[in-house]
Amino acid sequence: MANRDDPETIGRRVQQLRHERGLTQRQLAEPAYTPAYISTLEAGRVRPSDEALRHLADRLGVAFDELATGRPARLATDLRLRLTEAQRTLATGAAEEAAEQYAALLVEAERYGLVEEQATALLGLGECGLDTGDLTAARRHFERAEKSLAEADAPLPARVPAIRGRAVSHYLAGELRYAVYLLESTLDELNRGGLHDPDALLLLYAGVIGPYMDMGAHARAAQAAEFALALAPQAGDPALVARMHRQVARTLVAEGRLAEADASLAKAADMYRQLQIRTELANCHWMRGYVYAQNGRLERAEEELRAAQTMLSAKRAALYSSQVAVELADVLHRRGKSDEAAALLNDVLGDLSSERGAVHAAAAHRLLGRIAEDAHDTDAAEEHYVRALSLLERAGAAGDLADLCRLLGDLLRRTGRVEAALDAYRTGLGHRTAPGTTTLGPAPAQPPL
């Protein structure tokens, strides 16, 4: 058993339990072992085999794991039960409350050396950070989760939620290329290695859509969205199913049927993961809305984007919801609903900044600039364009920078500032042609759908 305590600690534990039960070394040893063996074991001078520990545990009336590790018999199962409770809390949108639950569970899991439960708690804390916009903390939690799983030799699919979390935290901080690198390299390793885990692939394909879109890689974004939707698990109501499995687990724990309880809790955890995937599936609706908008089908685009925003708002995913709101505002503006679009943009700008959603903050200012131009307010338009330019330069979104420089150049030219307009055009051309800024290299290997 990999996580058992050292022989000296086990020996002291056996001696203490024997004394508590009023047994002699001979009574504990018989019929399989000798009193001398028990004496040597209690002194910590021999490493007991699993067979010996099972004999002793049976004689002492404790669970094998408790004798080998010092953990209470139901500790791991109880921790998993409470982790699913925290997952439920997060899935309903109460990220702050969920973070408190996860933090307490992490301390307990660390105390008893439960690696898998530690990683689950760290992943939960990372997801809470993404939901509340604390990207630095989120990234730190995801990195710790990935490291702990790697040290425990967990397979790549098991590490995917942590990798995807890291990528999303970098993406939302405006580090697009690194986010794409993390997601694409993991996809490539999974698919080329034959590790076709549907849940892992779904997380990665759905997670890469946003960075692809912001980098102008629309064909890759569209393909990733189709893969994600094809992989999406087909569950009726994950919340109801998860609640059922959780209640069943409670009953089984009370009856001492821990293995069955663990199996039921694993199913509940899967259901809550599906609820968290709601954010990822909302990204797919966002992508579809974008495609409809590009094809001029604005009514369908508005439907898809509103569906995405509803899914995200139900989960209170502020950053993602703000990003979709910018796309929706663009469609509303193109449909002649500029006042509604401007109100939507001004409402979400409070959730965005250079460190949180920089590309979409820039997109909001860019669109407000266009709306101001339509209203012949050139001063306001120029102010919005300049603020957008600053945000995009920090994020390195080359395609958007080039287009924004064109808009700013056109505005400056129309207001008689020809030299300033030429400078803006030159800046835009420089971003468009800079080596490596408009290509992503080979696409990752595809799954066998």
Coordinates of C-alpha atoms in Angstrom, one line a residue:
M1 CA 0.0 0.0 0.0
A2 CA 1.7 3.2 -1.3
N3 CA 0.4 5.6 1.3
R4 CA 0.8 3.5 4.5
D5 CA 2.6 4.9 7.4
D6 CA 6.2 3.9 8.4
P7 CA 6.7 0.7 10.5
E8 CA 7.4 2.5 13.7
T9 CA 4.1 4.5 13.5
I10 CA 2.1 1.4 12.6
G11 CA 3.7 -0.5 15.5
R12 CA 2.7 2.2 18.0
R13 CA -0.8 2.2 16.6
V14 CA -1.1 -1.6 16.9
Q15 CA 0.2 -1.5 20.5
Q16 CA -2.2 1.3 21.5
L17 CA -5.3 -0.5 20.0
R18 CA -4.2 -3.8 21.6
H19 CA -4.0 -2.1 25.0
E20 CA -7.4 -0.4 24.5
R21 CA -9.0 -3.7 23.7
G22 CA -7.3 -5.5 26.6
L23 CA -5.5 -8.1 24.4
T24 CA -2.2 -9.8 25.1
Q25 CA 0.3 -10.2 22.3
R26 CA -0.5 -13.9 22.1
Q27 CA -4.2 -13.3 21.8
L28 CA -3.6 -10.7 19.0
A29 CA -1.1 -13.0 17.2
E30 CA -3.0 -16.3 17.2
P31 CA -3.6 -18.3 15.2
A32 CA -1.5 -17.1 12.2
Y33 CA 1.4 -15.4 14.0
T34 CA 3.6 -15.6 17.1
P35 CA 3.8 -13.3 20.1
A36 CA 7.4 -12.6 19.2
Y37 CA 6.3 -11.3 15.8
I38 CA 3.8 -9.0 17.4
S39 CA 6.5 -7.7 19.8
T40 CA 8.9 -7.0 16.9
L41 CA 6.1 -5.3 14.9
E42 CA 5.1 -3.1 17.9
A43 CA 8.7 -2.0 18.3
G44 CA 8.7 -0.8 14.7
R45 CA 11.5 -3.3 13.6
V46 CA 9.5 -5.1 10.9
R47 CA 7.4 -3.8 8.0
P48 CA 4.1 -5.8 8.1
S49 CA 2.7 -7.3 4.9
D50 CA -0.8 -6.5 3.7
E51 CA -1.8 -10.0 4.9
A52 CA -0.5 -9.4 8.4
L53 CA -2.2 -6.0 8.6
R54 CA -5.5 -7.5 7.5
H55 CA -5.2 -10.2 10.2
L56 CA -4.4 -7.6 12.9
A57 CA -7.2 -5.2 11.7
D58 CA -9.7 -8.0 11.9
R59 CA -8.5 -9.0 15.4
L60 CA -8.5 -5.3 16.6
G61 CA -11.9 -4.6 15.0
V62 CA -10.7 -1.7 12.7
A63 CA -10.6 -1.2 9.0
F64 CA -7.4 -2.1 7.1
D65 CA -6.9 1.5 5.9
E66 CA -7.3 2.9 9.4
L67 CA -4.6 0.5 10.8
A68 CA -2.2 1.2 7.8
T69 CA -2.6 5.0 7.6
G70 CA -4.3 6.2 10.8
R71 CA -7.2 7.6 8.8
P72 CA -10.7 7.0 10.2
A73 CA -12.5 4.3 8.2
R74 CA -15.0 6.5 6.6
L75 CA -12.8 9.6 6.1
A76 CA -12.1 9.3 2.4
T77 CA -15.7 8.5 1.6
D78 CA -17.0 11.3 3.8
L79 CA -14.5 13.8 2.2
R80 CA -15.8 12.8 -1.3
L81 CA -19.4 13.3 -0.1
R82 CA -18.5 16.8 1.1
L83 CA -16.6 17.5 -2.1
T84 CA -19.7 16.7 -4.2
E85 CA -21.6 19.1 -1.9
A86 CA -19.1 21.8 -2.7
Q87 CA -19.4 20.9 -6.4
R88 CA -23.2 21.4 -6.1
T89 CA -22.7 24.8 -4.4
L90 CA -20.4 25.9 -7.2
A91 CA -22.7 24.5 -10.0
T92 CA -25.6 26.7 -8.6
G93 CA -23.4 29.8 -8.9
A94 CA -22.5 30.4 -5.2
A95 CA -18.8 30.6 -5.9
E96 CA -17.8 32.4 -2.7
E97 CA -19.6 29.8 -0.5
A98 CA -18.2 27.0 -2.6
A99 CA -14.7 28.4 -2.1
E100 CA -15.0 28.3 1.7
Q101 CA -16.2 24.7 1.5
Y102 CA -13.3 23.7 -0.8
A103 CA -10.7 25.5 1.3
A104 CA -11.8 23.6 4.5
L105 CA -11.8 20.2 2.6
L106 CA -8.3 20.9 1.2
V107 CA -6.9 21.3 4.7
E108 CA -8.5 18.0 5.8
A109 CA -7.3 16.2 2.6
E110 CA -3.7 17.5 3.1
R111 CA -3.7 16.4 6.7
Y112 CA -4.3 12.8 5.8
G113 CA -2.4 12.7 2.6
L114 CA -5.4 12.1 0.3
V115 CA -3.9 13.1 -3.1
E116 CA -7.0 12.7 -5.3
E117 CA -9.2 14.6 -2.8
Q118 CA -6.6 17.3 -2.5
A119 CA -6.5 17.7 -6.3
T120 CA -10.4 17.8 -6.4
A121 CA -10.5 20.6 -3.8
L122 CA -7.8 22.6 -5.6
L123 CA -9.7 22.2 -8.9
G124 CA -12.8 23.5 -7.2
L125 CA -10.9 26.5 -5.8
G126 CA -9.6 27.2 -9.3
E127 CA -13.1 27.1 -10.8
C128 CA -14.3 29.4 -8.0
G129 CA -11.5 31.8 -8.9
L130 CA -12.5 31.8 -12.6
D131 CA -16.2 32.5 -11.6
T132 CA -15.3 35.4 -9.3
G133 CA -12.6 36.8 -11.6
D134 CA -9.7 36.2 -9.3
L135 CA -7.5 34.9 -12.1
T136 CA -4.2 34.9 -10.2
A137 CA -5.5 32.7 -7.4
A138 CA -7.3 30.5 -9.9
R139 CA -4.1 29.8 -11.9
R140 CA -2.2 29.0 -8.7
H141 CA -4.8 26.5 -7.6
F142 CA -4.9 24.8 -11.0
E143 CA -1.1 24.6 -11.1
R144 CA -1.0 23.0 -7.7
A145 CA -3.7 20.5 -8.7
E146 CA -1.8 19.5 -11.9
K147 CA 1.5 19.1 -10.0
S148 CA 0.0 16.9 -7.3
L149 CA -1.7 14.7 -9.9
A150 CA 1.5 14.4 -11.9
E151 CA 3.5 13.5 -8.8
A152 CA 0.9 10.7 -8.1
D153 CA 1.4 9.4 -11.7
A154 CA -2.2 10.2 -12.7
P155 CA -2.8 9.7 -16.4
L156 CA -3.2 12.7 -18.8
P157 CA -7.0 12.6 -19.0
A158 CA -7.1 12.9 -15.2
R159 CA -4.9 16.0 -15.4
V160 CA -6.9 17.7 -18.2
P161 CA -9.3 19.7 -15.9
A162 CA -6.3 21.3 -14.3
I163 CA -4.6 22.0 -17.6
R164 CA -7.8 23.4 -19.1
G165 CA -8.2 25.6 -15.9
R166 CA -4.7 27.0 -16.3
A167 CA -5.3 27.8 -20.0
V168 CA -8.6 29.5 -19.3
S169 CA -7.0 31.7 -16.5
H170 CA -4.2 32.7 -19.0
Y171 CA -6.8 33.4 -21.7
L172 CA -9.0 35.6 -19.5
A173 CA -5.9 37.5 -18.5
G174 CA -5.2 38.3 -22.1
E175 CA -2.4 35.7 -22.7
L176 CA -4.0 34.2 -25.8
R177 CA -1.1 32.4 -27.4
Y178 CA 0.0 30.6 -24.2
A179 CA -3.6 29.5 -23.6
V180 CA -3.8 28.0 -27.1
Y181 CA -0.4 26.3 -26.7
L182 CA -1.6 24.6 -23.5
L183 CA -4.9 23.4 -25.0
E184 CA -3.6 22.4 -28.4
S185 CA -0.5 20.5 -27.1
T186 CA -2.7 18.5 -24.7
L187 CA -5.3 17.8 -27.4
D188 CA -2.5 16.6 -29.7
E189 CA -1.0 14.3 -27.0
L190 CA -4.4 12.8 -26.2
N191 CA -5.4 12.1 -29.7
R192 CA -2.1 10.9 -31.0
G193 CA -1.7 8.7 -27.9
G194 CA -5.2 7.1 -28.3
L195 CA -6.3 8.6 -25.0
H196 CA -9.8 9.4 -26.3
D197 CA -11.5 10.3 -23.1
P198 CA -14.8 12.1 -24.1
D199 CA -15.0 14.4 -21.0
A200 CA -11.3 15.4 -21.3
L201 CA -11.7 16.2 -25.0
L202 CA -14.9 18.1 -24.5
L203 CA -13.2 20.3 -21.9
L204 CA -10.3 21.0 -24.2
Y205 CA -12.2 21.7 -27.4
A206 CA -14.8 23.9 -25.7
G207 CA -12.0 25.8 -23.8
V208 CA -10.0 26.6 -27.0
I209 CA -12.9 28.2 -28.8
G210 CA -12.5 31.6 -27.1
P211 CA -8.8 32.0 -27.7
Y212 CA -9.2 30.9 -31.3
M213 CA -11.9 33.5 -31.9
D214 CA -9.9 36.3 -30.4
M215 CA -6.8 35.4 -32.5
G216 CA -8.9 35.4 -35.7
A217 CA -8.6 31.6 -36.2
H218 CA -12.3 31.3 -37.0
A219 CA -12.1 28.0 -39.0
R220 CA -10.4 26.3 -36.0
A221 CA -12.9 27.8 -33.6
A222 CA -15.8 26.5 -35.7
Q223 CA -14.2 23.0 -35.9
A224 CA -13.6 22.9 -32.2
A225 CA -17.2 23.9 -31.5
E226 CA -18.5 21.1 -33.6
F227 CA -16.2 18.6 -31.9
A228 CA -17.3 19.9 -28.5
L229 CA -21.0 19.6 -29.3
A230 CA -20.5 16.1 -30.7
L231 CA -18.8 15.0 -27.5
A232 CA -21.2 16.7 -25.1
P233 CA -22.7 14.2 -22.6
Q234 CA -26.4 13.5 -23.1
A235 CA -27.9 13.7 -19.6
G236 CA -31.5 14.7 -18.9
D237 CA -31.1 16.9 -15.9
P238 CA -27.7 16.5 -14.3
A239 CA -28.7 18.3 -11.2
L240 CA -31.5 15.9 -10.4
V241 CA -29.4 12.8 -11.2
A242 CA -26.5 14.2 -9.0
R243 CA -28.9 14.8 -6.1
M244 CA -30.2 11.3 -6.4
H245 CA -26.7 9.8 -6.4
R246 CA -25.7 12.0 -3.4
Q247 CA -28.7 10.9 -1.4
V248 CA -28.1 7.2 -2.2
A249 CA -24.4 7.7 -1.1
R250 CA -25.5 9.1 2.3
T251 CA -27.7 6.0 2.9
L252 CA -24.9 3.6 1.9
V253 CA -22.4 5.4 4.2
A254 CA -24.9 5.0 7.1
E255 CA -25.1 1.3 6.4
G256 CA -21.3 0.9 6.2
R257 CA -21.4 0.0 2.5
L258 CA -18.5 2.3 1.6
A259 CA -17.4 0.9 -1.8
E260 CA -21.0 1.3 -3.1
A261 CA -21.2 4.8 -1.6
D262 CA -17.9 5.7 -3.4
A263 CA -19.4 4.5 -6.7
S264 CA -22.5 6.5 -6.2
L265 CA -20.5 9.6 -5.3
A266 CA -18.4 9.2 -8.4
K267 CA -21.6 9.3 -10.5
A268 CA -22.7 12.4 -8.6
A269 CA -19.4 14.1 -9.2
D270 CA -19.7 13.4 -13.0
M271 CA -23.1 15.0 -13.0
Y272 CA -21.8 18.1 -11.3
R273 CA -18.9 18.3 -13.8
Q274 CA -21.5 18.2 -16.5
L275 CA -23.2 21.2 -14.8
Q276 CA -19.9 23.1 -14.8
I277 CA -19.5 22.1 -18.5
R278 CA -22.7 24.3 -19.0
T279 CA -20.2 27.2 -19.3
E280 CA -18.3 25.4 -22.0
L281 CA -21.5 24.5 -23.9
A282 CA -22.5 28.1 -23.7
N283 CA -19.3 28.9 -25.5
C284 CA -20.5 26.6 -28.3
H285 CA -23.7 28.6 -28.6
W286 CA -21.6 31.8 -28.6
M287 CA -19.6 30.3 -31.5
R288 CA -22.7 29.4 -33.4
G289 CA -24.0 33.0 -32.9
Y290 CA -20.7 34.3 -34.2
V291 CA -21.0 32.1 -37.4
Y292 CA -24.6 33.2 -38.0
A293 CA -23.6 36.8 -37.6
Q294 CA -20.7 36.4 -40.1
N295 CA -23.2 34.9 -42.6
G296 CA -25.6 37.8 -42.1
R297 CA -28.2 35.7 -40.3
L298 CA -28.6 38.2 -37.5
E299 CA -31.9 37.0 -36.1
R300 CA -30.5 33.5 -35.6
A301 CA -27.2 35.0 -34.3
E302 CA -29.2 37.0 -31.6
E303 CA -31.0 33.8 -30.6
E304 CA -27.8 31.8 -30.1
L305 CA -26.0 34.6 -28.2
R306 CA -29.0 35.2 -25.9
A307 CA -29.1 31.4 -25.2
A308 CA -25.4 31.5 -24.3
Q309 CA -25.9 34.5 -22.1
T310 CA -28.8 32.9 -20.3
M311 CA -26.8 29.8 -19.6
L312 CA -23.9 31.8 -18.3
S313 CA -26.0 34.2 -16.2
A314 CA -27.7 31.2 -14.5
K315 CA -24.2 30.2 -13.4
R316 CA -23.2 33.8 -12.6
A317 CA -20.0 33.4 -14.7
A318 CA -19.4 37.1 -14.9
L319 CA -16.4 37.2 -17.2
Y320 CA -17.8 34.8 -19.7
S321 CA -21.2 36.5 -19.6
S322 CA -19.6 39.8 -20.3
Q323 CA -17.7 38.4 -23.3
V324 CA -20.8 37.0 -24.9
A325 CA -22.6 40.3 -24.1
V326 CA -20.1 42.1 -26.4
E327 CA -20.8 39.8 -29.2
L328 CA -24.5 40.2 -28.7
A329 CA -24.2 44.0 -28.6
D330 CA -22.5 43.8 -32.0
V331 CA -25.4 41.9 -33.5
L332 CA -27.9 44.3 -31.9
H333 CA -26.0 47.2 -33.4
R334 CA -26.1 45.7 -36.8
R335 CA -29.9 45.0 -36.4
G336 CA -30.4 48.8 -35.7
K337 CA -30.8 48.4 -32.0
S338 CA -27.8 50.7 -31.2
D339 CA -29.2 52.2 -27.9
E340 CA -29.8 48.7 -26.5
A341 CA -26.3 47.7 -27.7
A342 CA -24.7 50.7 -26.0
A343 CA -26.5 50.1 -22.8
L344 CA -25.4 46.5 -22.8
L345 CA -21.8 47.4 -23.4
N346 CA -21.6 50.1 -20.7
D347 CA -23.2 47.6 -18.3
V348 CA -20.5 45.0 -18.8
L349 CA -17.4 47.2 -19.0
G350 CA -17.3 47.2 -15.2
D351 CA -16.6 43.5 -15.3
L352 CA -13.7 43.8 -17.8
S353 CA -10.2 45.3 -17.7
S354 CA -6.7 44.9 -19.0
E355 CA -6.2 42.0 -16.6
R356 CA -9.6 40.5 -16.8
G357 CA -11.0 40.0 -20.3
A358 CA -8.7 42.5 -22.1
V359 CA -9.7 41.5 -25.6
H360 CA -13.4 41.8 -24.9
A361 CA -13.0 45.1 -23.1
A362 CA -11.3 46.3 -26.2
A363 CA -14.1 45.0 -28.4
A364 CA -16.6 46.8 -26.2
H365 CA -14.7 50.1 -26.6
R366 CA -14.4 49.5 -30.4
L367 CA -18.1 48.9 -30.8
L368 CA -18.9 52.0 -28.6
G369 CA -16.6 53.9 -30.9
R370 CA -18.5 52.8 -34.0
I371 CA -21.9 53.7 -32.3
A372 CA -20.5 57.1 -31.4
E373 CA -19.4 57.6 -35.0
D374 CA -22.8 56.8 -36.2
A375 CA -24.1 59.4 -33.9
H376 CA -21.5 61.9 -35.3
D377 CA -19.7 62.2 -31.9
T378 CA -16.2 61.9 -33.2
D379 CA -14.5 62.9 -29.9
A380 CA -16.2 60.0 -28.0
A381 CA -15.4 57.7 -30.9
E382 CA -11.7 58.5 -30.9
E383 CA -11.5 58.1 -27.1
H384 CA -13.0 54.6 -27.3
Y385 CA -10.8 53.6 -30.2
V386 CA -7.6 54.7 -28.4
R387 CA -8.6 52.9 -25.2
A388 CA -9.3 49.8 -27.3
L389 CA -5.9 50.1 -29.0
S390 CA -4.1 50.2 -25.6
L391 CA -5.9 47.0 -24.4
L392 CA -5.3 45.1 -27.6
E393 CA -1.6 45.9 -27.7
R394 CA -1.2 44.4 -24.3
A395 CA -3.0 41.2 -25.2
G396 CA -1.3 40.8 -28.6
A397 CA -4.5 40.3 -30.5
A398 CA -3.0 41.1 -33.9
G399 CA -6.0 40.6 -36.2
D400 CA -8.2 42.9 -34.0
L401 CA -5.4 45.5 -33.8
A402 CA -5.1 45.8 -37.5
D403 CA -8.8 46.3 -38.0
L404 CA -9.0 48.9 -35.1
C405 CA -6.1 50.8 -36.6
R406 CA -8.0 51.0 -39.8
L407 CA -11.1 52.4 -38.0
L408 CA -9.0 54.9 -36.1
G409 CA -7.2 55.9 -39.3
D410 CA -10.5 56.4 -41.2
L411 CA -11.8 58.6 -38.3
L412 CA -8.6 60.7 -38.2
R413 CA -8.6 61.2 -42.0
R414 CA -12.3 62.3 -42.0
T415 CA -11.5 64.9 -39.4
G416 CA -8.6 66.3 -41.4
R417 CA -5.7 64.8 -39.5
V418 CA -4.0 63.1 -42.4
E419 CA -0.5 62.5 -40.9
A420 CA -2.0 61.0 -37.7
A421 CA -4.3 58.8 -40.0
L422 CA -1.2 57.6 -41.9
D423 CA 0.5 56.6 -38.7
A424 CA -2.5 54.6 -37.6
Y425 CA -2.6 52.8 -41.0
R426 CA 1.1 52.0 -40.8
T427 CA 0.6 50.6 -37.2
G428 CA -2.2 48.4 -38.5
L429 CA -0.2 47.1 -41.4
G430 CA 2.7 46.3 -39.0
H431 CA 0.4 44.2 -36.8
R432 CA -1.1 42.5 -39.8
T433 CA 2.3 41.4 -41.2
A434 CA 4.3 40.7 -38.1
P435 CA 5.8 37.2 -38.3
G436 CA 3.9 34.6 -36.3
T437 CA 1.0 36.8 -35.2
T438 CA -1.6 35.6 -37.7
T439 CA -0.8 31.8 -37.8
L440 CA -1.0 29.1 -35.1
G441 CA 1.1 26.4 -36.7
P442 CA -0.3 22.9 -37.4
A443 CA -3.7 22.0 -36.0
P444 CA -3.7 19.3 -33.3
A445 CA -4.6 15.7 -34.2
Q446 CA -8.4 15.1 -34.5
P447 CA -10.4 12.7 -32.3
P448 CA -12.0 9.6 -33.9
L449 CA -15.6 10.9 -34.0

